[in-house]
XYZ file of C-alpha atoms in Angstrom:
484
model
C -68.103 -31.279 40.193
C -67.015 -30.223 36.897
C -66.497 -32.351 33.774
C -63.671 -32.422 31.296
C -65.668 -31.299 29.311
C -66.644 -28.176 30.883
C -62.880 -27.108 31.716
C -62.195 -27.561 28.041
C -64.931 -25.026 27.067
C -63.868 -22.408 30.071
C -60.034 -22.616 28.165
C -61.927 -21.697 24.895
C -63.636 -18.835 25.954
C -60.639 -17.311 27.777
C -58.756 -17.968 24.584
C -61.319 -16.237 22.649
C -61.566 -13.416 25.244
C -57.583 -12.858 24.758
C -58.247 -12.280 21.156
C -60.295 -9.822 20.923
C -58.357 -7.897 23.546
C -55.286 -8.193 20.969
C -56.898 -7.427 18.088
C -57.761 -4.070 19.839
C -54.588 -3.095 21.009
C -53.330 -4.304 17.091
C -55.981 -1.505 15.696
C -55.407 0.972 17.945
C -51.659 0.447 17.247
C -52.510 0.733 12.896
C -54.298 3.861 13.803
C -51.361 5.432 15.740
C -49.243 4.532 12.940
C -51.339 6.112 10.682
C -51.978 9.552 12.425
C -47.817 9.821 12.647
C -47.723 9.293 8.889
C -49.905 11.652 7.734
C -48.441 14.232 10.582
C -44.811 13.134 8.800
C -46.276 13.976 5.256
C -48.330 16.838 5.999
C -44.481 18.498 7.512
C -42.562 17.394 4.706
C -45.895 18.788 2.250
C -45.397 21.658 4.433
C -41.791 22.431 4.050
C -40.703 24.357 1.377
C -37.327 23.824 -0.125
C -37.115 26.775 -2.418
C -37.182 29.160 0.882
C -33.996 28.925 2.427
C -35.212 29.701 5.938
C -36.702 26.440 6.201
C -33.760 24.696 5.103
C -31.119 26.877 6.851
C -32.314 27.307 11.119
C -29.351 27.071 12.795
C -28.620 31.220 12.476
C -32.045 31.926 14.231
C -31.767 29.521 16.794
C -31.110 30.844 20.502
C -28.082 28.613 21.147
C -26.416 29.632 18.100
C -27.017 33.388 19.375
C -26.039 33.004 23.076
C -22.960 31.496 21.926
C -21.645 33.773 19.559
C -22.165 36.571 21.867
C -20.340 34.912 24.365
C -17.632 34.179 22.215
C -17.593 38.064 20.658
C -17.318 39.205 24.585
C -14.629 36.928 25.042
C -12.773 37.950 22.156
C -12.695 41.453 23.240
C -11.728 41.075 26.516
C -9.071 39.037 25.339
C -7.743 35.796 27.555
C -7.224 37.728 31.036
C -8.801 35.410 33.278
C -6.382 32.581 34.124
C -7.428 29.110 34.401
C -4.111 28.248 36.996
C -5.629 26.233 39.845
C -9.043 25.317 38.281
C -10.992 22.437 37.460
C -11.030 22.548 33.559
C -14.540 20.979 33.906
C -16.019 22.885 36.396
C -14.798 26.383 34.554
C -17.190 28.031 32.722
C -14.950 29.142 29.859
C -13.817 25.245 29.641
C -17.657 24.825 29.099
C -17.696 27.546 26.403
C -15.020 25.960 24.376
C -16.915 22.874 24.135
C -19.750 24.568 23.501
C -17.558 26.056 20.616
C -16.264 22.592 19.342
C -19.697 21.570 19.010
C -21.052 24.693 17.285
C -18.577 24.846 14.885
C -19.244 20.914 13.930
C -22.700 22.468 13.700
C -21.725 25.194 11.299
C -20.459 22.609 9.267
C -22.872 21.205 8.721
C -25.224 24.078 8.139
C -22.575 25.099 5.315
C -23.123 21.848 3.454
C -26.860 21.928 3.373
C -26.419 25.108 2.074
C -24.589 24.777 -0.742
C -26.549 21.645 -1.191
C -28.943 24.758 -1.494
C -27.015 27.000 -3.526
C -25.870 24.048 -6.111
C -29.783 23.504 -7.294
C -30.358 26.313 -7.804
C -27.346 27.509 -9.616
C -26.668 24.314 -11.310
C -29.914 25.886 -14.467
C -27.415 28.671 -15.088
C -23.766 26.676 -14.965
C -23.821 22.903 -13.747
C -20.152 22.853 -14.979
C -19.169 24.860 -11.889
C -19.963 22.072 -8.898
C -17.715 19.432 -10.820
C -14.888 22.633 -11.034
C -14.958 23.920 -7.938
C -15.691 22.051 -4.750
C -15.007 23.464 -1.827
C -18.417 25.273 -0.320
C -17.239 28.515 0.799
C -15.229 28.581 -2.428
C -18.211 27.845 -4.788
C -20.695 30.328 -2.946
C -18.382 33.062 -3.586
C -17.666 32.209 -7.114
C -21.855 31.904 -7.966
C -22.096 35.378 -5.782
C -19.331 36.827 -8.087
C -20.355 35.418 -11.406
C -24.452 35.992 -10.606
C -25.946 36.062 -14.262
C -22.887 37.091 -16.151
C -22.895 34.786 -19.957
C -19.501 36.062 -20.387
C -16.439 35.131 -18.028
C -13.919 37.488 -19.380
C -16.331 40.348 -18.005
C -15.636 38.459 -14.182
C -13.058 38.869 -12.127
C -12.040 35.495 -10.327
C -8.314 36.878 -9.136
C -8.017 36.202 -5.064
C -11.027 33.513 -5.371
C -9.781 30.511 -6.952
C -6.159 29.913 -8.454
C -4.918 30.986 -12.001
C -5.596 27.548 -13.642
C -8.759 26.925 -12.233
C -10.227 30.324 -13.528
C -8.751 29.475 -16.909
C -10.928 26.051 -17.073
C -13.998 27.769 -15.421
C -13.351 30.366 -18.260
C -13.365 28.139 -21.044
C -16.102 25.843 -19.772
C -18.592 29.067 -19.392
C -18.153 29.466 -23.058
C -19.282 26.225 -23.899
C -22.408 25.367 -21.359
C -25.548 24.741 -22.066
C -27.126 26.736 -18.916
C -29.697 29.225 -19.035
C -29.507 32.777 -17.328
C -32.270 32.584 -13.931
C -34.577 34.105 -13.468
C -34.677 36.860 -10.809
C -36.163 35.393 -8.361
C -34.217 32.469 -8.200
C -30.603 34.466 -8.690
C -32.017 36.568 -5.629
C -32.657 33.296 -2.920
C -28.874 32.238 -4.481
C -27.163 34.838 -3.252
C -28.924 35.281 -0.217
C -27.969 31.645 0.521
C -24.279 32.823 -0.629
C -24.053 35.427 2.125
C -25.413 33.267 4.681
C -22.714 30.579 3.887
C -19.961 33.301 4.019
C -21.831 34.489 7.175
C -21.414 31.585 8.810
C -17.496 30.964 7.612
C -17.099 34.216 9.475
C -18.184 33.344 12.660
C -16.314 29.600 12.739
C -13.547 31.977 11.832
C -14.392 33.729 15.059
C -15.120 30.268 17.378
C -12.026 28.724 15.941
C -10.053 32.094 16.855
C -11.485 32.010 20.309
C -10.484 27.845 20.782
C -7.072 28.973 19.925
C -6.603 31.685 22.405
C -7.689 29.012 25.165
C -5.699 26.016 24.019
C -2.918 27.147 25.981
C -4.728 26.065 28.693
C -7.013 23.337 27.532
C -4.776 21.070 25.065
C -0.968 22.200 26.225
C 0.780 19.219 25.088
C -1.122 19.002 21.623
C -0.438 22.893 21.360
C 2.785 22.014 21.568
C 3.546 19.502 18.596
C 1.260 21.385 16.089
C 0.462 24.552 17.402
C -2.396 26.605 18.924
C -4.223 27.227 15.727
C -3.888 23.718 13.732
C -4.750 21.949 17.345
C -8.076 24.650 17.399
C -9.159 23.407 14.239
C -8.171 19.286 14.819
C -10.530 19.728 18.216
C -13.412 21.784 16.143
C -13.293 19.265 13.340
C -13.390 16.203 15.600
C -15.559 17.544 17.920
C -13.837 18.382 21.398
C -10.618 17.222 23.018
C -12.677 13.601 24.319
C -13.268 12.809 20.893
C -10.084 13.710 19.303
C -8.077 11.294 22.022
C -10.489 8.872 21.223
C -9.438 9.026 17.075
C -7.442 6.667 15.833
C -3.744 8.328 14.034
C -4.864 7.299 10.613
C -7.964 9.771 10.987
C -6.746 12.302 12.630
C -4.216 12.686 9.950
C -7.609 13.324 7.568
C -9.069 15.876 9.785
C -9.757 19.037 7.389
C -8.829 17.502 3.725
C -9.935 18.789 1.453
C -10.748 17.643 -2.463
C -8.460 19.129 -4.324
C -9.236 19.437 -8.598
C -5.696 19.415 -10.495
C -7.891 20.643 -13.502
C -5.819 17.825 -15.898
C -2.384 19.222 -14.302
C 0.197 16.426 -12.798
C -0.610 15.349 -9.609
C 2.980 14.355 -8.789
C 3.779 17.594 -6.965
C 0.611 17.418 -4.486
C -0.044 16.524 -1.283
C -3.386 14.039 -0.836
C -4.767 12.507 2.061
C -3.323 15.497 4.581
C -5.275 17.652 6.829
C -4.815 20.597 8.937
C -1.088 18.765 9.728
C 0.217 20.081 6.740
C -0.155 23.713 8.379
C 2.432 22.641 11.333
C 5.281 24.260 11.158
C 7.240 21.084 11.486
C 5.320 19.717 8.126
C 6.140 22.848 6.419
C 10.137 22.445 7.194
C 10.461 18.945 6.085
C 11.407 18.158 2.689
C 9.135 17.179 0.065
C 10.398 13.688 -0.369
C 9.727 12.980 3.397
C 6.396 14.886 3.986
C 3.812 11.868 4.052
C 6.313 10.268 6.670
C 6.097 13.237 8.741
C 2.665 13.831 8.813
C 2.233 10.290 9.957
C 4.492 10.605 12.659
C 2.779 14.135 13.727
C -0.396 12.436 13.280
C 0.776 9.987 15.950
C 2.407 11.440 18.598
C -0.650 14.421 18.101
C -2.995 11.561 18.944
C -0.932 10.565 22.631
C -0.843 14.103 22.999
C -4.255 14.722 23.179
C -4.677 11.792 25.047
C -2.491 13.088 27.370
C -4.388 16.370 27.743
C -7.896 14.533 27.732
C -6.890 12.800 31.131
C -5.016 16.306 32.546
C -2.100 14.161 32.509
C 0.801 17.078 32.182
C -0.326 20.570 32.430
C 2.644 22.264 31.787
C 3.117 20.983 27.810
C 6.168 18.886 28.720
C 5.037 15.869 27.189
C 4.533 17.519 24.252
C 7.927 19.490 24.029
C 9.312 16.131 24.236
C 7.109 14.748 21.429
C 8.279 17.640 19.481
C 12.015 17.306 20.099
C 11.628 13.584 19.546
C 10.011 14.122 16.266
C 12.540 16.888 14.918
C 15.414 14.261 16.099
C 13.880 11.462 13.807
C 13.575 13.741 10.917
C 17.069 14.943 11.214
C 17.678 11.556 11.344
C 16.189 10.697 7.930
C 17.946 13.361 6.388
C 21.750 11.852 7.439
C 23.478 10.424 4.607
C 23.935 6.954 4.665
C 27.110 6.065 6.167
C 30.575 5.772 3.633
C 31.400 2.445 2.762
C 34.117 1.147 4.853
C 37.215 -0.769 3.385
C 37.421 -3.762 3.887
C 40.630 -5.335 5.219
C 42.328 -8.236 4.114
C 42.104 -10.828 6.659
C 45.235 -11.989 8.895
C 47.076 -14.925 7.420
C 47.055 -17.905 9.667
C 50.273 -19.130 10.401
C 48.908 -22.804 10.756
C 48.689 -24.619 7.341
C 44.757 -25.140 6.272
C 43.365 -28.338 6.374
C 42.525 -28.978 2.780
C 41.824 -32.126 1.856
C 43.980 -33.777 -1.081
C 45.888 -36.642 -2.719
C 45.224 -39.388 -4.917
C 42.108 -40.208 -3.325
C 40.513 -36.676 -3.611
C 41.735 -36.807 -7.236
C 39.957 -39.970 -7.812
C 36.682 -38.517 -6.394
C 36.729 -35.528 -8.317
C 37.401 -37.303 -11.598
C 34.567 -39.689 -10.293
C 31.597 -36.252 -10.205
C 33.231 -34.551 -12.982
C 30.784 -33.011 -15.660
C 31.438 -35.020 -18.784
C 31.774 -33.820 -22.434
C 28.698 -34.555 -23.052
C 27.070 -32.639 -20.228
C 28.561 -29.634 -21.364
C 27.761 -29.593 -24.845
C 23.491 -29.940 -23.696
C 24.251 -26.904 -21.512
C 25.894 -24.893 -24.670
C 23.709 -23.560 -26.961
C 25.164 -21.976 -29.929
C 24.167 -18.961 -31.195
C 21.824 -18.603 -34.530
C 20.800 -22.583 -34.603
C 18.135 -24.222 -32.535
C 18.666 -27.038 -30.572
C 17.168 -30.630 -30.647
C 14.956 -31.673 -28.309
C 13.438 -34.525 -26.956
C 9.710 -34.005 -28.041
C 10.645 -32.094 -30.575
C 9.796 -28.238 -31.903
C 11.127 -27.190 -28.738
C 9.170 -28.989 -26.184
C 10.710 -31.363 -23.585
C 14.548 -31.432 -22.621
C 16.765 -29.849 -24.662
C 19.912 -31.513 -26.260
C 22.181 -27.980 -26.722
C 25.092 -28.720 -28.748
C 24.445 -31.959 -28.884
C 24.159 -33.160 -32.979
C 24.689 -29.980 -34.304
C 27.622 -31.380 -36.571
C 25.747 -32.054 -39.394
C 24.788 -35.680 -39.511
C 21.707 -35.374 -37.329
C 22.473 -37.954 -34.807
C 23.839 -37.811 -31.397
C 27.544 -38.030 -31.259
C 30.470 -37.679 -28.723
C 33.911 -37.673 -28.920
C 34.922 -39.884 -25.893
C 37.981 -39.113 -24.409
C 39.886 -41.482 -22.576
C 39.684 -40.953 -18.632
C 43.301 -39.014 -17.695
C 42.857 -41.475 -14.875
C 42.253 -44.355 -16.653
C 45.048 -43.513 -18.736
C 47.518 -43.117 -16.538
C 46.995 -47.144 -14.998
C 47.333 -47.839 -18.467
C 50.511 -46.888 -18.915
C 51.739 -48.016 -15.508
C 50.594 -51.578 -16.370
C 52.329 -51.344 -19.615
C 55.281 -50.406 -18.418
C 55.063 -53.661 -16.200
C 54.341 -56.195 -18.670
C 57.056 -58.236 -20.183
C 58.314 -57.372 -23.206
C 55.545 -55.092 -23.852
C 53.508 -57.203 -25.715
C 50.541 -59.897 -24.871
C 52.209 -63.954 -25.406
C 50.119 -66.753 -24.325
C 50.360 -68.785 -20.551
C 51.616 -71.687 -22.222
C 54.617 -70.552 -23.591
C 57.981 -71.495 -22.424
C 61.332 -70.196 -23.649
C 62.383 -73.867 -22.949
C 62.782 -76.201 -25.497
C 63.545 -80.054 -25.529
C 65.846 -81.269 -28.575
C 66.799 -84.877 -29.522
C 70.430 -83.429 -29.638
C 70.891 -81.370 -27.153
C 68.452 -81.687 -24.693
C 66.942 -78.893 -22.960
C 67.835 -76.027 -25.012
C 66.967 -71.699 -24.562
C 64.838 -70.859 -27.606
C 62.754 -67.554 -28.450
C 59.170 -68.499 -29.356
C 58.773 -65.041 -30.521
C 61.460 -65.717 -33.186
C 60.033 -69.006 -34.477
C 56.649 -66.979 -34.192
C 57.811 -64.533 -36.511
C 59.548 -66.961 -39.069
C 56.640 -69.160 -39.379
C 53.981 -65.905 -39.849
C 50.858 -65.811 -39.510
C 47.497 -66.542 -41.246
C 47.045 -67.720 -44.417
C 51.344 -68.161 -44.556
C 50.907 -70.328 -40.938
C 51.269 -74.261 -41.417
C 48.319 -75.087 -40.699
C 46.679 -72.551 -43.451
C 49.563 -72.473 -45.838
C 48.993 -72.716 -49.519
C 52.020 -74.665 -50.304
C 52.340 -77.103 -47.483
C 50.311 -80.171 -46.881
C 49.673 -82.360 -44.646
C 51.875 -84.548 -42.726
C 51.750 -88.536 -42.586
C 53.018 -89.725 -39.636
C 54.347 -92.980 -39.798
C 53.801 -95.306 -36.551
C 55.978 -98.087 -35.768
């Protein structure tokens, strides 16, 4: 029977066993790696970038040949065969125009890798030129034109780039700092220039076939923007499954270019619009509304081709409708804004309004009136700065307030209209007018003839007042009563 210990030492050794088997794999692994490396830099040792056929393939591939031809055929016999009562994805001309939407994404790209190309080697004899012009078809026919020429004025740019661009190449030729290439090198250039115009040519030709067929493939887009401008949207974004798929905002994009205002205003020119701008819709618009209509044909381009994606309406009726609904809203952006109406005065009510009033209301309103002294902080008079509470401007400012002269705050307080008007009522109710004490009694008691009518105003008056009084007179004195 075995021991602990023994079961513990069996572990170890499979353990140990399992190691060695991974460290195997782990090295056989680090060699793989290795061998693909060195295959990976021996290719890239191998390639040559200064020979264009190893940077350009796509001409001399057999796809790029069978499909050409196919289009070329197709071209000539022009579009007899009718696609009525056929699976679009069974047909094989269906096939061929995504085979075409594909290729021309293709030749694309093959156009940018070769003026990727043609823009190192050119860029020793004018690197002024890529920053000038940047459009590739463009720049390969302006390097093929200009070749080793020093002097412009010798070149003639008319038909290849507009008047104010050839004025700025013009003047920045005079002043670069390239050198003239050498033979060689201006020989590979304008090779690669030919096969970049070669291959403009035939998109020309795939894009020309597309738009013979998208009568039948995209009806409804056809309809909004047009067989050739919905030919180029489905080249550019790669077949009618990917253009439904785009989002409004991009499709709007598809075929921009970068345009170079060469210092000129850029007030007059469109950005950020594609192939839309070739509708004939975008074209009839105004300037001033433009970037609102291309949005909207961006949009209803996008349900379109949604629409013809899922085979949805064959016969372009959804799209005739998109159409007419975009023309309507454009017309519709174009209407004056309606006149301004008079205004009429409104019927008089025969029943009196209830407005609130009396002595009560006039109380209430004397009550929250703004005093004097309210409005002269919210004056401010022209020329002199007011006081404030912090001083040199800061904290709440006193307006009017002080600005008399004497530097201290002073009102003139008015009496209260209300105020004085119980004044006067209470005057007019006093007796005689004038204030007399509580004890005084127009009765008088005389040894002679008893109760007698006096006026203690008169007696008042005789005796005076003050210092001429009895009590404080200078001449009298006092009075000795004499008890019996």
């Amino acid at each position: 029977m075995a021991t602990v210990a023994d079961s513990f030492l069996a572990d170890l050794d499979e353990l140990s066993d399992n190691e060695e088997d991974i460290l195997d794999e782990d090295n056989v692994e680090a060699d793989n790696m290795e061998e693909d490396v060195d295959g990976e830099l021996a290719d890239i040792e191998a390639l040559n970038y200064d020979d264009l056929d190893n940077v350009s393939k796509l001409q001399k591939t057999q796809r790029y040949i069978d499909i050409m031809q196919k289009v070329e055929s197709a071209l000539e016999k022009g579009s007899e065969v009718s696609m009525q009562g056929v699976v679009l994805e069974d047909d094989p001309e269906y096939q061929l125009i995504v085979d075409c939407n594909a290729l021309s994404v293709d030749i694309e790209n093959e156009i940018i890798i070769i003026h990727n190309f043609i823009r190192d080697k050119y860029r020793l004899k004018f690197p002024e030129l890529e920053s000038l012009v940047h459009h590739p078809i463009d720049y390969a026919r302006v390097v093929k034109k200009i070749g080793n020429e020093v002097d412009l004025t010798l070149v003639d740019l008319e038909g290849l780039l507009p008047s104010a661009i050839i004025m700025v190449v013009s003047v920045t030729a005079s002043t670069t700092s390239g050198k003239p290439l050498l033979a060689e090198d201006l020989q590979k250039t304008v090779e690669a220039c030919d096969r970049a115009l070669t291959l403009d040519s035939a998109k020309k030709k795939v894009l020309d076939f597309v738009e013979g067929r998208m009568g039948c493939i995209a009806p409804n887009l056809s309809a909004i923007v047009g067989s050739a401008v919905a030919a180029k949207l489905m080249g550019t974004a790669g077949g009618l499954s990917a253009l439904a798929k785009m989002p409004a905002c991009n499709v709007q994009l598809l075929g921009a270019k970068r345009k170079n205002l060469a210092g000129f205003s850029s007030a007059t020119s469109q950005f950020r619009v594609g192939y839309i701008e070739q509708t004939e819709i975008f074209q009839g618009t105004p300037p001033a509304l433009r970037m609102r209509a291309c949005r909207l044909l961006a949009s209803k381009s996008t349900l379109a081709a949604r629409v013809d994606s899922t085979g949805g309406d064959a016969t372009g009726g959804v799209g005739r409708a998109f159409r007419e609904e975009i023309r309507k809203k454009i017309d519709k952006w174009q209407e004056p804004p309606p006149a301004k109406q008079p205004k009429p005065l409104p019927v008089p009510d025969s029943e009196p309004k209830k407005k609130r009033g009396g002595r009560r209301l006039r109380k209430m309103k004397e009550r929250y009136a703004i005093t004097d002294m309210r409005k002269l902080a919210n004056r401010m008079q022209f020329g002199i700065p007011e006081e404030s509470s912090l001083g040199d401007g800061l904290g709440e400012g006193y307006g009017m307030l002080g600005q008399a002269g004497s530097g201290k705050l002073r009102v003139s307080v008015g009496q209260n209209k209300l105020a004085a008007k119980v004044a006067k009522k209470f005057k007019e109710r006093s007796f005689g007018g004038g204030a007399t004490s509580g004890l005084t009694s127009s009765l008088a008691f005389t040894p002679v003839q008893g109760i007698e009518l006096s006026n203690p105003q008169a007696l008042a008056n005789q005796l005076g007042s003050g210092t001429q009084s009895t009590y404080f007179s200078e001449t009298g004195t006092f009075s000795k009563i004499k008890r019996p």
